[in-house]
């Protein structure tokens, strides 16, 4: 059984990683989102192990203490986190996992999961990034300037990733990431079982 | 300017690397075969620098002495070889180069060109490999047994490559190698210029 990939997709805010990841997931049935754990109460219709892993505060804090989250945050009194053990469990069963995460989060994942695949989404240009952020209509000039400044710093961090994909169009970025997934499935170090099978024959 | 890739495709004899490589080349206009150097005389219509680099014996032996061939052989008194400098020249101009080579040759290329991409073609199964070799009709039982024995040894060498592609059908193998090429073009270490451009903006 081939171990599933952990595809970590991130990029500066405004690069469109949300849109790219949801389209990627829609087109790639063998890929599944990583499932977060949370201490907030389930909402109507939410299923444990599908929408979230619903944990008690005590259980969550125990996992924090054990270093068991790829990342976690406390948002208005509720914890949210990405449990490494659950990801590894699904990968061991052959499932490819997609993790959409901000850049700081991705750097933590690099430490905890060095066999992850790190894809950095770039805007086609700085002007285009600014245009996209403006297009949201929710930014003041001040917050826009701050976001652009941090985007420039974040872009430099992209050099620590393995792959860079320019999000010129969503369709092109999605197609490229799918090709990266195929290529990674062909990596010799992920296919020792193929050699073993041929040697056994 | 992004440096071109050196795609090295090899595999045990009978795996079909010749067919896969020529179809790959046909479908991928941005990829070009590596051009061999030879000391044999040009045949009618052969063009220097296109079909071969035609060299004198003295020139060829000088390049051998300088370690300038990825591989070379003397066939019935004529030298044939793959000149590293010419490949690097074309790669520097952005050209992706395809090198179809046997496994022993590929191991030499790994030493001389560690930034090459090494793709190992596998037969779908040992039975299928035997069936294909028999299909050639040119093997005696003895030479077949010898070939199968060396194929088994050669398959183990595949573990030293970066990518493994099962040649179940030519179309599938070609499509997969094309995806590997796209993915490799997205490697961060091949795209420093993208970051530099964004930083300059």
Tab-separated table of C-alpha atoms in Angstrom:
chain	number	residue	atom	x	y	z
A	1	UNK	CA	0.000	0.000	0.000
A	2	UNK	CA	1.381	3.352	-1.009
A	3	UNK	CA	1.284	5.967	1.752
A	4	UNK	CA	-0.915	8.944	0.895
A	5	UNK	CA	0.616	12.337	0.209
A	6	UNK	CA	0.268	15.324	2.463
A	7	UNK	CA	-0.201	18.238	0.041
A	8	UNK	CA	0.256	21.522	1.838
A	9	UNK	CA	-0.965	24.450	-0.241
A	10	UNK	CA	-0.331	27.946	0.979
A	11	UNK	CA	0.611	31.382	-0.203
A	12	UNK	CA	0.301	35.057	0.644
A	13	UNK	CA	-3.206	36.227	1.437
A	14	UNK	CA	-4.979	37.335	-1.714
A	15	UNK	CA	-3.268	34.675	-3.834
A	16	UNK	CA	-6.487	32.702	-4.066
A	17	UNK	CA	-5.494	29.514	-2.260
A	18	UNK	CA	-9.052	28.955	-1.009
A	19	UNK	CA	-10.528	28.956	-4.515
A	20	UNK	CA	-7.694	26.848	-5.926
A	21	UNK	CA	-7.949	24.258	-3.142
A	22	UNK	CA	-11.711	23.828	-3.345
A	23	UNK	CA	-11.569	23.441	-7.128
A	24	UNK	CA	-8.608	21.051	-6.814
A	25	UNK	CA	-10.583	18.962	-4.363
A	26	UNK	CA	-13.659	18.972	-6.599
A	27	UNK	CA	-11.617	17.678	-9.553
A	28	UNK	CA	-9.563	15.144	-7.608
A	29	UNK	CA	-11.730	12.505	-5.936
A	30	UNK	CA	-8.711	10.709	-4.469
A	31	UNK	CA	-7.744	13.846	-2.527
A	32	UNK	CA	-9.461	14.812	0.745
A	33	UNK	CA	-9.200	17.804	3.020
A	34	UNK	CA	-7.449	17.433	6.312
A	35	UNK	CA	-10.066	17.459	9.086
A	36	UNK	CA	-9.591	19.884	11.955
A	37	UNK	CA	-10.206	19.154	15.593
A	38	UNK	CA	-12.150	21.656	17.668
A	39	UNK	CA	-13.514	22.108	21.167
A	40	UNK	CA	-16.533	24.071	20.009
A	41	UNK	CA	-19.897	22.316	20.087
A	42	UNK	CA	-21.048	20.602	16.883
A	43	UNK	CA	-23.564	22.605	14.898
A	44	UNK	CA	-26.749	21.118	13.476
A	45	UNK	CA	-25.841	18.441	10.964
A	46	UNK	CA	-22.082	18.435	11.639
A	47	UNK	CA	-20.616	14.947	11.856
A	48	UNK	CA	-17.698	13.990	14.075
A	49	UNK	CA	-14.774	12.729	11.964
A	50	UNK	CA	-16.212	14.333	8.840
A	51	UNK	CA	-16.660	18.061	9.430
A	52	UNK	CA	-14.476	18.135	12.533
A	53	UNK	CA	-13.117	15.922	15.215
A	54	UNK	CA	-15.061	17.221	18.219
A	55	UNK	CA	-12.896	17.047	21.329
A	56	UNK	CA	-13.219	18.113	24.934
A	57	UNK	CA	-10.990	20.934	26.146
A	58	UNK	CA	-9.062	18.450	28.326
A	59	UNK	CA	-8.432	16.074	25.434
A	60	UNK	CA	-7.410	18.945	23.167
A	61	UNK	CA	-4.961	20.321	25.719
A	62	UNK	CA	-3.511	16.868	26.287
A	63	UNK	CA	-2.779	16.629	22.529
A	64	UNK	CA	-1.235	20.124	22.610
A	65	UNK	CA	1.010	19.021	25.478
A	66	UNK	CA	2.078	15.961	23.483
A	67	UNK	CA	2.922	18.166	20.476
A	68	UNK	CA	0.235	16.359	18.505
A	69	UNK	CA	-1.080	19.268	16.445
A	70	UNK	CA	0.443	20.436	13.193
A	71	UNK	CA	-0.961	23.790	14.227
A	72	UNK	CA	-3.639	25.014	16.559
A	73	UNK	CA	-5.212	28.265	17.648
A	74	UNK	CA	-7.583	29.459	20.281
A	75	UNK	CA	-10.328	31.540	18.698
A	76	UNK	CA	-12.660	33.279	21.137
A	77	UNK	CA	-12.226	30.557	23.709
A	78	UNK	CA	-12.533	27.594	21.343
A	79	UNK	CA	-9.567	25.573	20.181
A	80	UNK	CA	-9.072	24.624	16.550
A	81	UNK	CA	-6.207	22.444	15.410
A	82	UNK	CA	-4.912	19.989	12.846
A	83	UNK	CA	-4.208	16.632	14.502
A	84	UNK	CA	-1.104	15.011	13.071
A	85	UNK	CA	-2.056	11.495	14.224
A	86	UNK	CA	-5.347	11.570	12.289
A	87	UNK	CA	-3.585	12.749	9.146
A	88	UNK	CA	-0.985	10.012	9.452
A	89	UNK	CA	-3.714	7.420	10.053
A	90	UNK	CA	-5.494	8.408	6.828
A	91	UNK	CA	-2.224	8.581	4.888
A	92	UNK	CA	-1.262	5.108	6.099
A	93	UNK	CA	-4.535	3.913	4.538
A	94	UNK	CA	-3.406	5.432	1.214
A	95	UNK	CA	-5.437	8.644	1.403
A	96	UNK	CA	-3.919	11.793	-0.110
A	97	UNK	CA	-4.590	14.739	2.196
A	98	UNK	CA	-4.878	18.395	1.240
A	99	UNK	CA	-3.998	20.979	3.848
A	100	UNK	CA	-4.734	24.601	3.012
A	101	UNK	CA	-2.870	26.719	5.488
A	102	UNK	CA	-1.279	30.132	5.908
A	103	UNK	CA	2.442	30.531	5.531
A	104	UNK	CA	3.296	30.591	9.212
A	105	UNK	CA	1.281	27.403	9.661
A	106	UNK	CA	3.048	25.763	6.729
A	107	UNK	CA	6.439	26.465	8.298
A	108	UNK	CA	5.300	24.579	11.413
A	109	UNK	CA	4.104	21.694	9.249
A	110	UNK	CA	7.527	21.537	7.560
A	111	UNK	CA	9.056	20.832	10.954
A	112	UNK	CA	6.516	18.267	12.091
A	113	UNK	CA	5.924	16.594	8.738
A	114	UNK	CA	9.089	16.766	6.660
A	115	UNK	CA	7.664	14.266	4.161
A	116	UNK	CA	4.848	16.677	3.293
A	117	UNK	CA	4.690	18.324	-0.111
A	118	UNK	CA	4.805	22.078	0.107
A	119	UNK	CA	3.221	24.037	-2.719
A	120	UNK	CA	3.483	27.807	-2.687
A	121	UNK	CA	0.908	29.737	-4.676
A	122	UNK	CA	2.184	32.980	-6.160
A	123	UNK	CA	0.153	35.814	-7.612
A	124	UNK	CA	1.090	36.535	-11.248
A	125	UNK	CA	2.466	39.916	-10.132
A	126	UNK	CA	2.504	42.303	-7.212
A	127	UNK	CA	0.069	44.597	-9.086
A	128	UNK	CA	-2.334	41.713	-9.592
A	129	UNK	CA	-2.153	40.827	-5.899
A	130	UNK	CA	-2.984	44.415	-4.990
A	131	UNK	CA	-5.830	44.454	-7.511
A	132	UNK	CA	-7.261	41.249	-6.013
A	133	UNK	CA	-7.048	42.543	-2.458
A	134	UNK	CA	-8.721	45.815	-3.541
A	135	UNK	CA	-11.391	43.812	-5.339
A	136	UNK	CA	-12.489	42.342	-2.031
A	137	UNK	CA	-13.688	45.844	-1.149
A	138	UNK	CA	-13.131	45.147	2.511
A	139	UNK	CA	-9.730	46.770	2.902
A	140	UNK	CA	-8.920	50.323	3.950
A	141	UNK	CA	-5.885	51.941	2.303
A	142	UNK	CA	-4.026	51.419	5.563
A	143	UNK	CA	-4.865	47.734	5.918
A	144	UNK	CA	-4.131	47.251	2.213
A	145	UNK	CA	-0.659	48.754	2.616
A	146	UNK	CA	-0.070	46.497	5.612
A	147	UNK	CA	-1.247	43.417	3.708
A	148	UNK	CA	0.964	44.261	0.720
A	149	UNK	CA	3.961	44.714	3.015
A	150	UNK	CA	3.383	41.351	4.651
A	151	UNK	CA	2.740	39.690	1.265
A	152	UNK	CA	6.182	40.793	0.102
A	153	UNK	CA	7.761	39.267	3.192
A	154	UNK	CA	5.682	36.118	2.776
A	155	UNK	CA	6.714	35.691	-0.849
A	156	UNK	CA	10.343	35.449	0.256
A	157	UNK	CA	9.378	32.537	2.531
A	158	UNK	CA	8.162	30.662	-0.551
A	159	UNK	CA	11.773	29.788	-1.314
A	160	UNK	CA	11.612	27.263	1.504
A	161	UNK	CA	8.806	25.325	-0.187
A	162	UNK	CA	9.308	22.563	-2.752
A	163	UNK	CA	6.992	23.724	-5.503
A	164	UNK	CA	5.830	27.111	-6.684
A	165	UNK	CA	2.704	27.525	-8.785
A	166	UNK	CA	1.662	30.841	-10.279
A	167	UNK	CA	-2.074	31.350	-9.846
A	168	UNK	CA	-2.618	33.136	-13.154
A	169	UNK	CA	-5.936	31.358	-13.636
A	170	UNK	CA	-7.579	28.948	-11.200
A	171	UNK	CA	-7.921	26.292	-13.922
A	172	UNK	CA	-4.204	26.462	-14.742
A	173	UNK	CA	-3.098	26.430	-11.116
A	174	UNK	CA	-5.376	23.467	-10.357
A	175	UNK	CA	-4.160	21.528	-13.410
A	176	UNK	CA	-0.547	22.158	-12.405
A	177	UNK	CA	-1.067	20.990	-8.817
A	178	UNK	CA	-2.751	17.833	-10.156
A	179	UNK	CA	0.353	17.192	-12.264
A	180	UNK	CA	2.538	17.684	-9.192
A	181	UNK	CA	0.438	15.079	-7.363
A	182	UNK	CA	0.867	12.582	-10.211
A	183	UNK	CA	4.597	13.222	-10.363
A	184	UNK	CA	4.990	12.786	-6.619
A	185	UNK	CA	3.136	9.486	-6.803
A	186	UNK	CA	5.906	8.380	-9.171
A	187	UNK	CA	8.769	9.256	-6.814
A	188	UNK	CA	10.924	6.197	-6.320
A	189	UNK	CA	11.000	6.661	-2.550
A	190	UNK	CA	7.191	6.423	-2.511
A	191	UNK	CA	7.200	3.255	-4.630
A	192	UNK	CA	9.440	0.806	-2.870
A	193	UNK	CA	6.501	-1.625	-2.936
A	194	UNK	CA	6.639	-1.723	-6.768
A	195	UNK	CA	10.240	-2.901	-6.695
A	196	UNK	CA	9.512	-5.390	-3.956
A	197	UNK	CA	6.619	-6.859	-5.935
A	198	UNK	CA	8.738	-7.226	-9.071
A	199	UNK	CA	11.562	-8.779	-7.064
A	200	UNK	CA	9.183	-11.298	-5.493
A	201	UNK	CA	7.771	-12.418	-8.856
B	1	UNK	CA	15.645	32.443	-17.970
B	2	UNK	CA	14.837	29.070	-16.485
B	3	UNK	CA	17.462	26.404	-17.121
B	4	UNK	CA	16.145	23.496	-19.177
B	5	UNK	CA	15.687	20.069	-17.617
B	6	UNK	CA	17.782	17.054	-18.431
B	7	UNK	CA	15.247	14.199	-18.513
B	8	UNK	CA	17.009	10.872	-18.440
B	9	UNK	CA	14.685	8.006	-19.315
B	10	UNK	CA	15.911	4.476	-18.959
B	11	UNK	CA	14.829	1.042	-17.885
B	12	UNK	CA	15.507	-2.639	-18.399
B	13	UNK	CA	15.637	-3.755	-22.016
B	14	UNK	CA	12.194	-4.742	-23.215
B	15	UNK	CA	10.470	-2.088	-21.103
B	16	UNK	CA	9.726	-0.044	-24.194
B	17	UNK	CA	11.760	3.077	-23.499
B	18	UNK	CA	12.391	3.708	-27.204
B	19	UNK	CA	8.683	3.810	-28.040
B	20	UNK	CA	7.844	5.877	-24.979
B	21	UNK	CA	10.609	8.397	-25.682
B	22	UNK	CA	9.745	8.923	-29.321
B	23	UNK	CA	6.044	9.393	-28.515
B	24	UNK	CA	6.951	11.716	-25.618
B	25	UNK	CA	9.057	13.798	-27.961
B	26	UNK	CA	6.321	13.916	-30.574
B	27	UNK	CA	3.788	15.221	-28.025
B	28	UNK	CA	6.137	17.656	-26.303
B	29	UNK	CA	7.467	20.295	-28.691
B	30	UNK	CA	9.489	22.004	-25.938
B	31	UNK	CA	11.494	18.811	-25.404
B	32	UNK	CA	14.385	17.804	-27.681
B	33	UNK	CA	16.579	14.760	-27.901
B	34	UNK	CA	20.127	15.020	-26.744
B	35	UNK	CA	22.398	14.996	-29.784
B	36	UNK	CA	25.244	12.501	-29.894
B	37	UNK	CA	28.730	13.155	-31.131
B	38	UNK	CA	30.353	10.656	-33.468
B	39	UNK	CA	33.540	10.157	-35.428
B	40	UNK	CA	31.810	8.277	-38.221
B	41	UNK	CA	31.328	10.085	-41.514
B	42	UNK	CA	28.020	11.899	-42.061
B	43	UNK	CA	25.558	9.984	-44.223
B	44	UNK	CA	23.636	11.573	-47.052
B	45	UNK	CA	21.390	14.305	-45.646
B	46	UNK	CA	22.724	14.217	-42.095
B	47	UNK	CA	23.292	17.647	-40.626
B	48	UNK	CA	26.023	18.497	-38.123
B	49	UNK	CA	24.506	19.729	-34.850
B	50	UNK	CA	21.135	18.245	-35.734
B	51	UNK	CA	21.546	14.513	-36.363
B	52	UNK	CA	24.980	14.312	-34.788
B	53	UNK	CA	27.921	16.449	-33.886
B	54	UNK	CA	30.498	15.122	-36.339
B	55	UNK	CA	33.936	15.182	-34.769
B	56	UNK	CA	37.403	14.046	-35.761
B	57	UNK	CA	38.905	11.190	-33.809
B	58	UNK	CA	41.463	13.573	-32.271
B	59	UNK	CA	38.802	15.998	-31.105
B	60	UNK	CA	36.678	13.145	-29.734
B	61	UNK	CA	39.592	11.669	-27.804
B	62	UNK	CA	40.482	15.070	-26.402
B	63	UNK	CA	36.924	15.380	-25.007
B	64	UNK	CA	37.196	11.856	-23.573
B	65	UNK	CA	40.435	12.853	-21.848
B	66	UNK	CA	38.733	15.917	-20.387
B	67	UNK	CA	35.872	13.779	-19.038
B	68	UNK	CA	33.512	15.674	-21.304
B	69	UNK	CA	31.184	12.831	-22.298
B	70	UNK	CA	28.224	11.697	-20.238
B	71	UNK	CA	28.899	8.357	-21.841
B	72	UNK	CA	30.692	7.143	-24.925
B	73	UNK	CA	31.388	3.908	-26.709
B	74	UNK	CA	33.534	2.687	-29.538
B	75	UNK	CA	31.421	0.725	-32.003
B	76	UNK	CA	33.377	-1.039	-34.772
B	77	UNK	CA	36.050	1.648	-34.728
B	78	UNK	CA	33.740	4.646	-34.572
B	79	UNK	CA	33.183	6.625	-31.416
B	80	UNK	CA	29.728	7.635	-30.263
B	81	UNK	CA	29.161	9.786	-27.205
B	82	UNK	CA	26.933	12.267	-25.434
B	83	UNK	CA	28.783	15.563	-24.966
B	84	UNK	CA	27.966	17.171	-21.640
B	85	UNK	CA	29.018	20.675	-22.720
B	86	UNK	CA	26.533	20.712	-25.612
B	87	UNK	CA	23.712	19.565	-23.343
B	88	UNK	CA	24.553	22.241	-20.781
B	89	UNK	CA	24.716	24.872	-23.532
B	90	UNK	CA	21.220	24.001	-24.722
B	91	UNK	CA	19.862	23.773	-21.175
B	92	UNK	CA	21.303	27.212	-20.385
B	93	UNK	CA	19.234	28.514	-23.309
B	94	UNK	CA	16.123	27.046	-21.636
B	95	UNK	CA	15.895	23.871	-23.726
B	96	UNK	CA	14.583	20.718	-22.011
B	97	UNK	CA	16.658	17.754	-23.144
B	98	UNK	CA	15.602	14.116	-23.325
B	99	UNK	CA	18.248	11.462	-22.965
B	100	UNK	CA	17.222	7.856	-23.599
B	101	UNK	CA	19.922	5.648	-22.245
B	102	UNK	CA	20.532	2.213	-20.805
B	103	UNK	CA	20.800	1.728	-17.081
B	104	UNK	CA	24.579	1.575	-16.893
B	105	UNK	CA	24.746	4.800	-18.887
B	106	UNK	CA	22.213	6.455	-16.617
B	107	UNK	CA	24.332	5.649	-13.570
B	108	UNK	CA	27.237	7.494	-15.208
B	109	UNK	CA	24.970	10.451	-15.954
B	110	UNK	CA	23.921	10.580	-12.281
B	111	UNK	CA	27.532	11.174	-11.371
B	112	UNK	CA	28.258	13.768	-14.036
B	113	UNK	CA	24.908	15.545	-13.983
B	114	UNK	CA	23.419	15.325	-10.512
B	115	UNK	CA	20.762	17.920	-11.417
B	116	UNK	CA	19.356	15.594	-14.083
B	117	UNK	CA	15.946	14.001	-13.680
B	118	UNK	CA	16.091	10.244	-13.677
B	119	UNK	CA	12.995	8.375	-14.756
B	120	UNK	CA	12.976	4.612	-14.563
B	121	UNK	CA	10.520	2.774	-16.778
B	122	UNK	CA	9.194	-0.451	-15.325
B	123	UNK	CA	7.342	-3.215	-17.099
B	124	UNK	CA	3.907	-3.872	-15.539
B	125	UNK	CA	5.152	-7.286	-14.423
B	126	UNK	CA	7.978	-9.728	-14.942
B	127	UNK	CA	5.650	-11.922	-17.038
B	128	UNK	CA	4.803	-8.986	-19.269
B	129	UNK	CA	8.499	-8.188	-19.734
B	130	UNK	CA	9.152	-11.782	-20.782
B	131	UNK	CA	6.152	-11.693	-23.117
B	132	UNK	CA	7.482	-8.504	-24.743
B	133	UNK	CA	10.974	-9.890	-25.177
B	134	UNK	CA	9.533	-13.095	-26.689
B	135	UNK	CA	7.353	-10.936	-28.947
B	136	UNK	CA	10.459	-9.549	-30.600
B	137	UNK	CA	11.014	-13.010	-32.012
B	138	UNK	CA	14.753	-12.442	-32.092
B	139	UNK	CA	15.686	-14.156	-28.845
B	140	UNK	CA	16.742	-17.732	-28.309
B	141	UNK	CA	15.605	-19.397	-25.066
B	142	UNK	CA	19.131	-18.989	-23.784
B	143	UNK	CA	19.460	-15.308	-24.606
B	144	UNK	CA	15.951	-14.755	-23.227
B	145	UNK	CA	16.906	-16.334	-19.906
B	146	UNK	CA	20.026	-14.167	-19.824
B	147	UNK	CA	18.035	-11.029	-20.577
B	148	UNK	CA	15.451	-11.837	-17.906
B	149	UNK	CA	18.196	-12.392	-15.364
B	150	UNK	CA	19.832	-9.087	-16.154
B	151	UNK	CA	16.430	-7.333	-16.171
B	152	UNK	CA	15.854	-8.481	-12.596
B	153	UNK	CA	19.209	-7.061	-11.563
B	154	UNK	CA	18.529	-3.867	-13.487
B	155	UNK	CA	15.151	-3.366	-11.821
B	156	UNK	CA	16.871	-3.231	-8.440
B	157	UNK	CA	19.024	-0.352	-9.731
B	158	UNK	CA	15.833	1.614	-10.360
B	159	UNK	CA	15.716	2.435	-6.669
B	160	UNK	CA	18.537	4.912	-7.274
B	161	UNK	CA	16.423	6.928	-9.707
B	162	UNK	CA	14.057	9.720	-8.714
B	163	UNK	CA	10.929	8.657	-10.540
B	164	UNK	CA	9.470	5.346	-11.535
B	165	UNK	CA	6.843	5.037	-14.256
B	166	UNK	CA	5.112	1.778	-15.072
B	167	UNK	CA	4.867	1.340	-18.826
B	168	UNK	CA	1.458	-0.347	-18.797
B	169	UNK	CA	0.458	1.509	-21.952
B	170	UNK	CA	2.626	3.891	-23.965
B	171	UNK	CA	-0.051	6.609	-23.771
B	172	UNK	CA	-0.209	6.375	-19.988
B	173	UNK	CA	3.556	6.308	-19.525
B	174	UNK	CA	3.986	9.307	-21.847
B	175	UNK	CA	1.238	11.281	-20.078
B	176	UNK	CA	2.845	10.555	-16.727
B	177	UNK	CA	6.310	11.658	-17.841
B	178	UNK	CA	4.774	14.867	-19.200
B	179	UNK	CA	3.262	15.491	-15.774
B	180	UNK	CA	6.650	14.877	-14.177
B	181	UNK	CA	8.146	17.495	-16.507
B	182	UNK	CA	5.480	20.048	-15.546
B	183	UNK	CA	5.961	19.318	-11.857
B	184	UNK	CA	9.729	19.661	-12.130
B	185	UNK	CA	9.314	23.014	-13.854
B	186	UNK	CA	7.484	24.109	-10.695
B	187	UNK	CA	10.277	23.133	-8.311
B	188	UNK	CA	11.193	26.122	-6.186
B	189	UNK	CA	14.909	25.606	-6.786
B	190	UNK	CA	14.299	25.933	-10.529
B	191	UNK	CA	12.276	29.133	-10.102
B	192	UNK	CA	14.443	31.519	-8.153
B	193	UNK	CA	13.904	34.019	-10.984
B	194	UNK	CA	10.151	34.170	-10.166
B	195	UNK	CA	10.881	35.252	-6.616
B	196	UNK	CA	13.501	37.715	-7.756
B	197	UNK	CA	11.072	39.293	-10.226
B	198	UNK	CA	8.368	39.651	-7.579
B	199	UNK	CA	10.864	41.105	-5.119
B	200	UNK	CA	12.046	43.672	-7.666
B	201	UNK	CA	8.503	44.884	-8.442
